[in-house]
XYZ file of C-alpha atoms in Angstrom:
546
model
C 47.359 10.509 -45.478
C 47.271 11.122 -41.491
C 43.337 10.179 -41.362
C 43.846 6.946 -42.954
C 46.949 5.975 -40.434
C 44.527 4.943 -37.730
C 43.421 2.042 -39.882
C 45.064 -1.325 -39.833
C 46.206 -3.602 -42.913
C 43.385 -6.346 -44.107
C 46.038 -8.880 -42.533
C 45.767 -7.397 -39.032
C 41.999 -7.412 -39.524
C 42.194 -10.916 -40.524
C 44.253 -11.635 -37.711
C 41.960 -10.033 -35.050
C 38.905 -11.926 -36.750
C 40.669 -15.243 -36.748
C 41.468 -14.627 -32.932
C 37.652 -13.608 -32.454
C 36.348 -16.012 -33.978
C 38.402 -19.190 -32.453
C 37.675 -17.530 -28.793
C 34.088 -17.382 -30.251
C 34.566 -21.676 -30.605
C 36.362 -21.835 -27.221
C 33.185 -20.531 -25.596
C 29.994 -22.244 -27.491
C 29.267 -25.693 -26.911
C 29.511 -27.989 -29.433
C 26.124 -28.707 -30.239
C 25.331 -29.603 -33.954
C 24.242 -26.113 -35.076
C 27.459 -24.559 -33.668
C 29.465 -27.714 -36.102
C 27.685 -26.427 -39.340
C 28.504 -23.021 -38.364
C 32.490 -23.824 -38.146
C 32.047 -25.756 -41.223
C 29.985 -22.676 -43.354
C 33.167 -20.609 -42.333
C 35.785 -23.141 -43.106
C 34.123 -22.608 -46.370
C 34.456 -19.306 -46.756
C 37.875 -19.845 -46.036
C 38.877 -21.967 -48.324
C 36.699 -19.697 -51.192
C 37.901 -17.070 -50.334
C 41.553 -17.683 -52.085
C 39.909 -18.439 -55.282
C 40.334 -15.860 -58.619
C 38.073 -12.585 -57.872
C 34.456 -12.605 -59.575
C 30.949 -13.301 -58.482
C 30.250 -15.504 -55.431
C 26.711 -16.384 -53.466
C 26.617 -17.283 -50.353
C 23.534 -19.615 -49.364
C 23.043 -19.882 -45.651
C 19.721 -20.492 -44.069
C 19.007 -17.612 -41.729
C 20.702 -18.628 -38.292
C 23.956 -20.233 -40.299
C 26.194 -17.123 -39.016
C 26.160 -15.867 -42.369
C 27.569 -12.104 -41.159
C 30.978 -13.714 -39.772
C 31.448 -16.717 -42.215
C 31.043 -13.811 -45.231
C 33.178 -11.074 -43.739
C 35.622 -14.228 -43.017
C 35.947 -14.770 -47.130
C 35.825 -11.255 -47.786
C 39.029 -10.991 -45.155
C 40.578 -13.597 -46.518
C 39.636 -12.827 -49.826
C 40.904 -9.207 -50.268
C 44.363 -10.313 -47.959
C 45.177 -12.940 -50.810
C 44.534 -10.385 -53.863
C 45.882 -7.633 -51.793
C 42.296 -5.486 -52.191
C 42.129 -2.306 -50.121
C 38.610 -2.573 -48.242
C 35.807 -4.691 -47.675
C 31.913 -2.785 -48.497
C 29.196 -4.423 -46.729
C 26.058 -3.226 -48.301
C 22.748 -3.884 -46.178
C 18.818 -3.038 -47.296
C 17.801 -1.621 -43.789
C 19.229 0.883 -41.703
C 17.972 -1.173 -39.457
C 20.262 -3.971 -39.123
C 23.327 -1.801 -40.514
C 23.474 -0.977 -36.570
C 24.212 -4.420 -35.724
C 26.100 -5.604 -38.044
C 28.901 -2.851 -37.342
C 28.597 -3.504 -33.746
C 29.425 -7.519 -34.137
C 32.623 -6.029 -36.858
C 33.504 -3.654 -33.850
C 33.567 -6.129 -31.570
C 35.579 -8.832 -33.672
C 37.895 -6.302 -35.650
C 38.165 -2.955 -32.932
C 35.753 -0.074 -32.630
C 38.021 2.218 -35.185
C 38.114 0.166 -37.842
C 34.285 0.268 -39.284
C 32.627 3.079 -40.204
C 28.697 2.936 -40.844
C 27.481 5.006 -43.542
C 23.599 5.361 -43.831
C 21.390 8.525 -42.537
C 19.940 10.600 -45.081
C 20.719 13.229 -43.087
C 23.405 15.151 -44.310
C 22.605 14.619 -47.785
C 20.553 17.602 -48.579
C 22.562 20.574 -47.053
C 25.036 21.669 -48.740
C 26.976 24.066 -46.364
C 30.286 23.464 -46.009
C 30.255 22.121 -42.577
C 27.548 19.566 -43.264
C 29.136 18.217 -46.034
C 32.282 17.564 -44.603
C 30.081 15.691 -41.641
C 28.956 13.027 -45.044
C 32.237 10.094 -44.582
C 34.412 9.875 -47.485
C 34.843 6.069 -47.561
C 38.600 5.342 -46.731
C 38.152 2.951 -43.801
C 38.974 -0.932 -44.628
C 35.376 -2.072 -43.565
C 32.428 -0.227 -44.949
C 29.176 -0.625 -43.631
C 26.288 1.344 -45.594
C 23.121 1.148 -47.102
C 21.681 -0.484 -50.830
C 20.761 3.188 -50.985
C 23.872 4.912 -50.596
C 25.228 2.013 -52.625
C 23.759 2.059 -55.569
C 22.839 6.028 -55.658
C 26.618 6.197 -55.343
C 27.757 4.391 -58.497
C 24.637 6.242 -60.829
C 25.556 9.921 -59.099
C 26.267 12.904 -60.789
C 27.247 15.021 -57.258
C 30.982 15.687 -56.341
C 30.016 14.296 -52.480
C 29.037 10.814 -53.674
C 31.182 10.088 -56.407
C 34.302 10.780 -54.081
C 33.230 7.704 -52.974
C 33.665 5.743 -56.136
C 37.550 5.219 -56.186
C 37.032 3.413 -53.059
C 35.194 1.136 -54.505
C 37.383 -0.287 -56.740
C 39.696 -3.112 -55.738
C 37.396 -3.944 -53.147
C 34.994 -6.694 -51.781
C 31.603 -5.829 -51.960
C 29.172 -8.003 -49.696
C 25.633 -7.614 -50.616
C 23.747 -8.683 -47.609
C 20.010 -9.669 -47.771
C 20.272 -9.542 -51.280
C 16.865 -10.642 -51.897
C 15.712 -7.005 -51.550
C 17.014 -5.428 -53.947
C 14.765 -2.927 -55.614
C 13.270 -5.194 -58.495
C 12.895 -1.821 -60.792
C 16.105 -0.933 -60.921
C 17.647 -4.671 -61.117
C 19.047 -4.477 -64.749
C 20.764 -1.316 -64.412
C 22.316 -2.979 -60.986
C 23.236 -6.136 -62.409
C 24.595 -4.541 -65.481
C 26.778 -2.250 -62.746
C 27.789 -5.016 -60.479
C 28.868 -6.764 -64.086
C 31.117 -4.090 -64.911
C 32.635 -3.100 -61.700
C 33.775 -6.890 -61.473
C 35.204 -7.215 -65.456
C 37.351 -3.984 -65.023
C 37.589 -2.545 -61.670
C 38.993 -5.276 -59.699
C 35.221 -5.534 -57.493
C 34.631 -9.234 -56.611
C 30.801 -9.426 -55.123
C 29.591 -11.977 -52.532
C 25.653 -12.259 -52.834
C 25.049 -12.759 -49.429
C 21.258 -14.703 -48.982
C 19.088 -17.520 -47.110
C 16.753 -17.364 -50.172
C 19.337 -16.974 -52.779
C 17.379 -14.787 -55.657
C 17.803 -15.201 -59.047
C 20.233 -12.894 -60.539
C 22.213 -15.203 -63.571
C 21.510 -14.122 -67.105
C 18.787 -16.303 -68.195
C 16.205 -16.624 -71.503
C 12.275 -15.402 -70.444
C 9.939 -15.537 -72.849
C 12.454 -15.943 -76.058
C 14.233 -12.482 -74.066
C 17.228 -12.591 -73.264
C 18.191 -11.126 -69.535
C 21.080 -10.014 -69.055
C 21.819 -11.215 -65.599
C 25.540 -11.803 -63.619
C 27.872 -13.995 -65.219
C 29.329 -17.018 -63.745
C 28.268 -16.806 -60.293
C 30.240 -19.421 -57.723
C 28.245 -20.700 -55.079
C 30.406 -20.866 -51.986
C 28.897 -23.606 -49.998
C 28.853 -25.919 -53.155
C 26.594 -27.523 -55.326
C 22.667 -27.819 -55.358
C 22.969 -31.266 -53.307
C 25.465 -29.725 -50.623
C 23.410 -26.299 -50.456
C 19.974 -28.624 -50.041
C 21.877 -30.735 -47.433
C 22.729 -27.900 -45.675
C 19.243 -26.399 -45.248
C 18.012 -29.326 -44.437
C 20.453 -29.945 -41.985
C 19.445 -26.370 -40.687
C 15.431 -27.216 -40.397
C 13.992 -26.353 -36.952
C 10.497 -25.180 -37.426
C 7.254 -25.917 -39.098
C 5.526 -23.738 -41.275
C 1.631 -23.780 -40.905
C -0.172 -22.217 -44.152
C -3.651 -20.910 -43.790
C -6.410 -23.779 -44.816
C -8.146 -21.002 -47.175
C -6.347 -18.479 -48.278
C -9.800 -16.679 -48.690
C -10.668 -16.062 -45.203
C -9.013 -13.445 -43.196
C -8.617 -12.585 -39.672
C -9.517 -9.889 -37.823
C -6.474 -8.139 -35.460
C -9.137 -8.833 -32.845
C -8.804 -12.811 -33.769
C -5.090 -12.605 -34.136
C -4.787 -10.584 -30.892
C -6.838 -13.090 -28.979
C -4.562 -16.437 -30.739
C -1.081 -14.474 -29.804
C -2.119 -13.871 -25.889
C -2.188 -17.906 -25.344
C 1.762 -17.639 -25.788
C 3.755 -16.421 -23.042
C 6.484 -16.385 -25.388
C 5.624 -15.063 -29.421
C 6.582 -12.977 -32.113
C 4.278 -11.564 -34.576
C 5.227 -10.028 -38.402
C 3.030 -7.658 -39.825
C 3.441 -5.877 -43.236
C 3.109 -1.843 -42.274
C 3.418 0.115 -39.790
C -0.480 1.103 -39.396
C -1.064 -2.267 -38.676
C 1.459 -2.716 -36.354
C 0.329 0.062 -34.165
C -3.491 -1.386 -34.495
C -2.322 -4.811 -33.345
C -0.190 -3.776 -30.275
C -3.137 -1.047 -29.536
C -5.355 -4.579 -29.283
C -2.672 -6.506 -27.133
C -1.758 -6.555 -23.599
C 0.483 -3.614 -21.681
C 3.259 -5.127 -21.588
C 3.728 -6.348 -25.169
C 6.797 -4.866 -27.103
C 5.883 -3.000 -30.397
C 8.868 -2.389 -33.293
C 8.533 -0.631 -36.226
C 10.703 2.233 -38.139
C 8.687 5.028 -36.754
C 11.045 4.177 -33.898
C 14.721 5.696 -33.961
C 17.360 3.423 -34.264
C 18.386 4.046 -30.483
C 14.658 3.127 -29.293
C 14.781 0.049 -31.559
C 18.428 -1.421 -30.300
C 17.002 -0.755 -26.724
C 13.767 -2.602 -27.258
C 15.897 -5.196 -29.255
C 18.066 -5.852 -26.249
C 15.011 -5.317 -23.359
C 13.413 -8.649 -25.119
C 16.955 -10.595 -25.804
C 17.092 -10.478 -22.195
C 13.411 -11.544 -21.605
C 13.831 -14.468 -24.032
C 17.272 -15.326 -21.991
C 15.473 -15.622 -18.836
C 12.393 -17.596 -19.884
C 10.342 -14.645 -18.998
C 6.668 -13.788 -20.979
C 7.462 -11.865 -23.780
C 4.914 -10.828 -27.021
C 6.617 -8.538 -29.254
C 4.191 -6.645 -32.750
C 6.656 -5.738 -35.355
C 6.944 -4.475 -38.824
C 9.015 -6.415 -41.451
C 12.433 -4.957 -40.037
C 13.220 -7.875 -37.273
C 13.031 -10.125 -40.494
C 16.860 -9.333 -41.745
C 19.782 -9.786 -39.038
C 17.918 -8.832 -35.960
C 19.157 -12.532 -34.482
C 16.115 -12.508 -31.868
C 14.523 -16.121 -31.278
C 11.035 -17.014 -30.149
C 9.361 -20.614 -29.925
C 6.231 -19.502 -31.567
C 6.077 -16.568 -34.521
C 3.488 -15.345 -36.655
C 3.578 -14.318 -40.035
C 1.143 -11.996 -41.749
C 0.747 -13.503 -45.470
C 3.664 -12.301 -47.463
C 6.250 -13.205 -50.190
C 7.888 -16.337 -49.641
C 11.365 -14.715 -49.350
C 9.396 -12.822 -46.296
C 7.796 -15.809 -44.726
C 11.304 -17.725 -44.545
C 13.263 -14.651 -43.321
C 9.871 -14.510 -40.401
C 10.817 -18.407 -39.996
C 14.314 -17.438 -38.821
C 13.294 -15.939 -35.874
C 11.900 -19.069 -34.482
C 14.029 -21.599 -32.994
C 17.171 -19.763 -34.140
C 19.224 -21.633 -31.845
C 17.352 -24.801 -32.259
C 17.263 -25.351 -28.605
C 13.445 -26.847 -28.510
C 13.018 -30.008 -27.984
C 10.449 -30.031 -30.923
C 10.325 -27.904 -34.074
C 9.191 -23.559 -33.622
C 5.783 -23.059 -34.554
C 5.493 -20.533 -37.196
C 1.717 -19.872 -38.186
C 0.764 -17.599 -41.228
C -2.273 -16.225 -41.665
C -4.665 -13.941 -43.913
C -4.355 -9.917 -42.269
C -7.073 -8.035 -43.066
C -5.368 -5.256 -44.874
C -3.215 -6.287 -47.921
C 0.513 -5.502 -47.918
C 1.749 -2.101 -49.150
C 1.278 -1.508 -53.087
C 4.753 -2.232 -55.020
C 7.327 -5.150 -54.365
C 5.726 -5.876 -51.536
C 2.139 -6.438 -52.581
C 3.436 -8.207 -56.134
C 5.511 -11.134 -53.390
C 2.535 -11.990 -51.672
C 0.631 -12.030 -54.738
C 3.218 -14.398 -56.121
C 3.412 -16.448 -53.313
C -0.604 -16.712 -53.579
C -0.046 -17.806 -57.059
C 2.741 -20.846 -56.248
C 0.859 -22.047 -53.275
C -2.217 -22.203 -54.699
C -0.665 -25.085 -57.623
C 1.124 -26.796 -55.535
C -0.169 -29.720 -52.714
C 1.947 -29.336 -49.915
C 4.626 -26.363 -49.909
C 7.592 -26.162 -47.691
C 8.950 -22.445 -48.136
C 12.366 -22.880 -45.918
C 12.633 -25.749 -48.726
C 15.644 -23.728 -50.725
C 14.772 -25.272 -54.385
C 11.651 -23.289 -54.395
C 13.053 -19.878 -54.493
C 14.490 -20.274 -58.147
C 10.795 -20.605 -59.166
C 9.523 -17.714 -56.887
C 11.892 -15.056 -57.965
C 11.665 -16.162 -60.967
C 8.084 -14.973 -61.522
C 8.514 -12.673 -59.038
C 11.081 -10.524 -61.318
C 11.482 -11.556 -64.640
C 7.789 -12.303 -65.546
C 5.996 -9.420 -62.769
C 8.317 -6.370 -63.308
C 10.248 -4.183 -65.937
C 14.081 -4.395 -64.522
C 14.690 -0.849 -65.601
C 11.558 0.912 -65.324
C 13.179 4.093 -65.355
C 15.283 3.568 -68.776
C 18.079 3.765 -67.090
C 20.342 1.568 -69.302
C 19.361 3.483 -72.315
C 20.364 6.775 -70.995
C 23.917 5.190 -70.157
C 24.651 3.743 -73.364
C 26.589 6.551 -76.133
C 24.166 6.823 -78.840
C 26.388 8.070 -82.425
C 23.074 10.422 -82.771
C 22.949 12.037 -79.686
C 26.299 12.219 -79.026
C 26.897 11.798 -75.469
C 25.662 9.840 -71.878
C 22.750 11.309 -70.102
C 24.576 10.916 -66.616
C 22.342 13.777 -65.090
C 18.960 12.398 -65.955
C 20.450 9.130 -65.134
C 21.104 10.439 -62.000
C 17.508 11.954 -61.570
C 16.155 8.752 -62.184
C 18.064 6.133 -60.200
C 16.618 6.434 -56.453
C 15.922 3.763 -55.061
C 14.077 5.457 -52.110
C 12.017 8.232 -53.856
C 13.208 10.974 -51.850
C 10.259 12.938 -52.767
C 8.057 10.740 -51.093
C 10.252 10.505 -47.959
C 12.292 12.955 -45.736
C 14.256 12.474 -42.271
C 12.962 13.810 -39.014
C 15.462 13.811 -36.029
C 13.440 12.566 -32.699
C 13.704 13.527 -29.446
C 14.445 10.191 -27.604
C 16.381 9.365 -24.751
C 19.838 11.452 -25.576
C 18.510 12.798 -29.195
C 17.162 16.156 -27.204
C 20.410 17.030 -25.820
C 22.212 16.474 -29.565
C 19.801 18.110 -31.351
C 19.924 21.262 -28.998
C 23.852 20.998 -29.595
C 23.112 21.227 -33.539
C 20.841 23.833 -33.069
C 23.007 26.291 -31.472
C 26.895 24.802 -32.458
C 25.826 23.861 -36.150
C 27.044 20.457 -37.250
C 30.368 18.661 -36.968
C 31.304 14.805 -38.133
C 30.945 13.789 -34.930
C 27.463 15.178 -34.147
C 26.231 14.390 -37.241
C 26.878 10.470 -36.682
C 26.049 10.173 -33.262
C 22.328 11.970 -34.516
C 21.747 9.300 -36.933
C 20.847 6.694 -34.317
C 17.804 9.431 -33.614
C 16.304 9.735 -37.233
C 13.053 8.539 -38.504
C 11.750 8.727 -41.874
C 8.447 9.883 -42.739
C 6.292 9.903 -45.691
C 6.162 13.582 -47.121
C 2.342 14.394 -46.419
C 2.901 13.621 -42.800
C 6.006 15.717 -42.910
C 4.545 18.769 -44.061
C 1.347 18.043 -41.646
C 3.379 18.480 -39.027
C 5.604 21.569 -40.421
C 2.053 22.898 -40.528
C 1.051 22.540 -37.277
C 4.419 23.705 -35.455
C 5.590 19.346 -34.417
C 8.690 20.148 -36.716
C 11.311 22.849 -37.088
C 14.577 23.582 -39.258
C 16.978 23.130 -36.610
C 19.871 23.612 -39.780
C 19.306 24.757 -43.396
C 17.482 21.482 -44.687
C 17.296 19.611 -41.507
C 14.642 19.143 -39.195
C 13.610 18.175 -35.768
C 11.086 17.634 -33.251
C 9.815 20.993 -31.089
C 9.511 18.813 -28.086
C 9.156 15.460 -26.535
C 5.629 14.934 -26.554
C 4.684 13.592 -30.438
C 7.463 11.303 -29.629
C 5.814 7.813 -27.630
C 8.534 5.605 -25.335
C 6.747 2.451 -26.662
C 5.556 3.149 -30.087
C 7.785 5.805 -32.027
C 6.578 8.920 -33.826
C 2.869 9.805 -33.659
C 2.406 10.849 -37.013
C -1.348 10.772 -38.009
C -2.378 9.763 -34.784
C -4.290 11.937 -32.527
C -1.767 13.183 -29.943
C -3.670 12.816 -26.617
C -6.200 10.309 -25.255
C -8.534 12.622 -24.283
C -9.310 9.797 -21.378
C -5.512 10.779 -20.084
C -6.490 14.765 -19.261
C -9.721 13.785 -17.042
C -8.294 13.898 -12.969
């Protein structure tokens, strides 16, 4: 078809990655980390012409896990001539820049990103044709999209599914996938690999558990014969030991907790540190506690505001300059930002690595980062999130000394963690999916109903005005949407819990720009430095005295 000819074969794309990534070794210096870089890719090479199936990829963070996997995938899909490679990522966040480094090694045209909620809901005619049908070689989308994809019952998603077979499907970060929905996944992944030509790469720095296993005298029916790409236990162990370059401190009692006032105080000694907090609210009380100049990140920030802010403190870090960032949980997957010093607000161990790769990426210091965990006064958010920490609790307290970048302890953390914490298909899923002789027939629409993975009831999309978003949204608001519009707007979404939504229908902060979309009224609930006010009181009364 004409809108596919733009695309080039997976052997140009493998050629233009090859040439990217050998000027890539022309230009770095050939300091040990850069060596067991070269070598993780060689890997993936080499792996990637074996039979199609499951693979993992363990990489401590900082390995240059994104190139090295789409390297195998490349390789991979070239050798069992596979149409397209699907990178599948947890956070919007990070899809962002993980197209941009694709872009840059395979051409600007070749990757489309996939994510915003956006144009999900409407269901004119226009709108719908702005959702991507997925025909490019190099996917990049969402868990979300994902895996509401393959359990859909709506004509717009499912159009997707033929382009997911014969493919390679990388599951980045795959720690977080949604532990309730696991079985029905696995069971998915399974199938798409026995009889749609799908091989899966489960892409990880703490690789989860996800092989069938026994639990209790249950059996679990996990992924079959998964091949570990870097090797065996010994190489993988070597390798993340060769990759070590920080110290973990643990908090003497895990009873006593800070106050933000303490940790506020502790973070302005640094000139240069990082610190990882669980939720937003606390994020915002932090930086409210911290000096001017600190940088504050969190996803009440549009994804435009957040690259921005990303690259602002890059830059700072280049040039030795001061530099305290407060962020939310979303710097801890692919945002490849390193600081000397960063601290951790207690969390799952999976959480508390991913926070360790952010210090001494590069492992430049003459010493090992400094990364320093400590009790926060509130408790993580209730749900996967709360049940890690509590886990983590649980292994540290039995064990003497703990090293959680030490990989052998993640079997035994996600191993409580899922099998023994959560059901794996707390919807039923699985049941509703299998043909009953009595019932005659699949439940695919109350399948469908029940497999969302973010509860879209709880959550809706608000487009922000920031920087450029005014101008676009104006545009939507008088033109209606088009493809293009609609994907340059999702760089200026932010999600929002329901209540706050409707709070600020209420009080006029909101309008329907398009059936079923909405937008800000104006600039002024939307903060340079800290996002969307929602629940915050607008002004600072202070501000309006002359």
């Amino acid at each position: 078809s004409i809108e596919r000819s733009g695309f080039c074969s997976i052997s140009e794309l493998l050629n233009r990655l090859n040439h990217y990534n050998d000027l890539l070794v022309q230009k770095a210096d050939n300091s040990p980390l850069n060596r067991i870089r070269r070598e993780i890719r060689e890997k993936c090479v080499q792996m990637g012409r074996q039979p199609q199936g499951v693979f993992s990829l363990s990489v401590p963070t900082g390995g240059g896990k994104t190139l090295s996997s789409l390297a195998f995938a490349l390789e991979h899909a070239k050798k069992h001539n596979l149409s397209r490679v699907i990178y599948v990522i947890p956070y919007t966040s990070i899809i962002e820049q993980n197209a941009d480094q694709f872009r840059k090694a395979l051409g600007d045209d070749q990757v489309i990103e996939h994510h915003s909620s956006i144009d999900e809901g409407s269901s004119t005619y226009k709108s719908r044709l702005a959702a991507e049908n997925w025909d490019a070689p190099i996917i990049v989308t969402t868990s979300v999209q994902f895996f509401e994809s393959l359990f859909a019952n709506k004509s717009s998603r499912c159009r997707k599914l033929h382009n997911i077979v014969n493919s390679v499907v990388v599951l980045d970060e795959a720690q977080l996938l949604p532990v309730g929905y696991l079985q029905p996944i696995l069971e998915t992944m399974q199938l798409l690999v026995d009889y749609y030509g799908v091989t899966f790469v489960i892409c990880t720095a703490t690789q989860p558990a996800l092989g069938s296993r026994i639990i209790d005298g249950h059996k679990f029916k996990g992924l079959r014969d998964i091949h570990e790409i870097i090797g065996d236990e010994t190489e993988v162990k070597k390798l993340y030991d060769s990759l070590k370059r920080v110290e973990v401190h643990f908090p003497d009692n895990l009873h006593y907790t800070s106050t933000w006032e303490e940790i506020a105080e502790e973070l302005v000694a640094y000139e240069q540190v990082l610190c990882i907090v669980s939720d937003r609210k606390s994020c915002r009380d932090l930086h409210a506690l911290m000096p001017k100049d600190t940088y504050h990140l969190s996803a009440l920030m549009c994804g435009e505001h957040r690259s921005r802010v990303i690259e602002e403190i890059k830059d700072k870090l280049k040039q030795k300059m001061p530099c305290r960032v407060i962020s939310t949980q979303l710097v801890e997957a692919g945002v490849d930002i390193d600081f000397p010093v960063v601290y951790r607000a207690f969390a799952g161990l999976d959480s508390i690595a991913q926070a360790a790769g952010r210090c001494n990426r590069e492992g430049k210091l003459s010493k090992p980062g400094k990364v320093v965990v400590f009790m926060p006064p509130s408790k993580p958010p209730v749900g996967l999130l709360r049940k890690a920490a509590e886990t983590t609790h649980s292994i540290i307290a039995s064990m003497d000394d703990i090293d959680p970048l030490n990989h052998s302890i993640f079997e035994k953390y996600f191993a409580e963690l899922y099998w023994k914490a959560n059901s794996l298909d707390e919807k039923g899923i699985i049941k509703l999916l299998k043909p009953e002789m009595t019932e005659c027939g699949i439940f695919f629409k109350t399948a469908a109903e029940r497999f969302q993975i973010i509860d879209s009831t709880r959550q809706r999309t608000i487009l922000v005005r920031y920087g450029e978003g005014s101008k676009l949204i104006d545009l939507l608001k008088y033109r209606g949407p088009d493809r293009s519009l609609m994907r340059r707007l999702q760089r200026y979404t932010v999600n929002v819990y329901t209540n706050h939504f409707y709070a600020m229908l209420q009080r006029g902060s909101i309008e329907e720009v398009h059936p079923e979309i909405y937008a800000l009224t104006s600039e002024i609930e939307y903060d340079q430095k800290i996002g969307l006010l929602v629940d915050e009181t607008l002004f600072n009364p202070s501000d309006l005295i002359i």
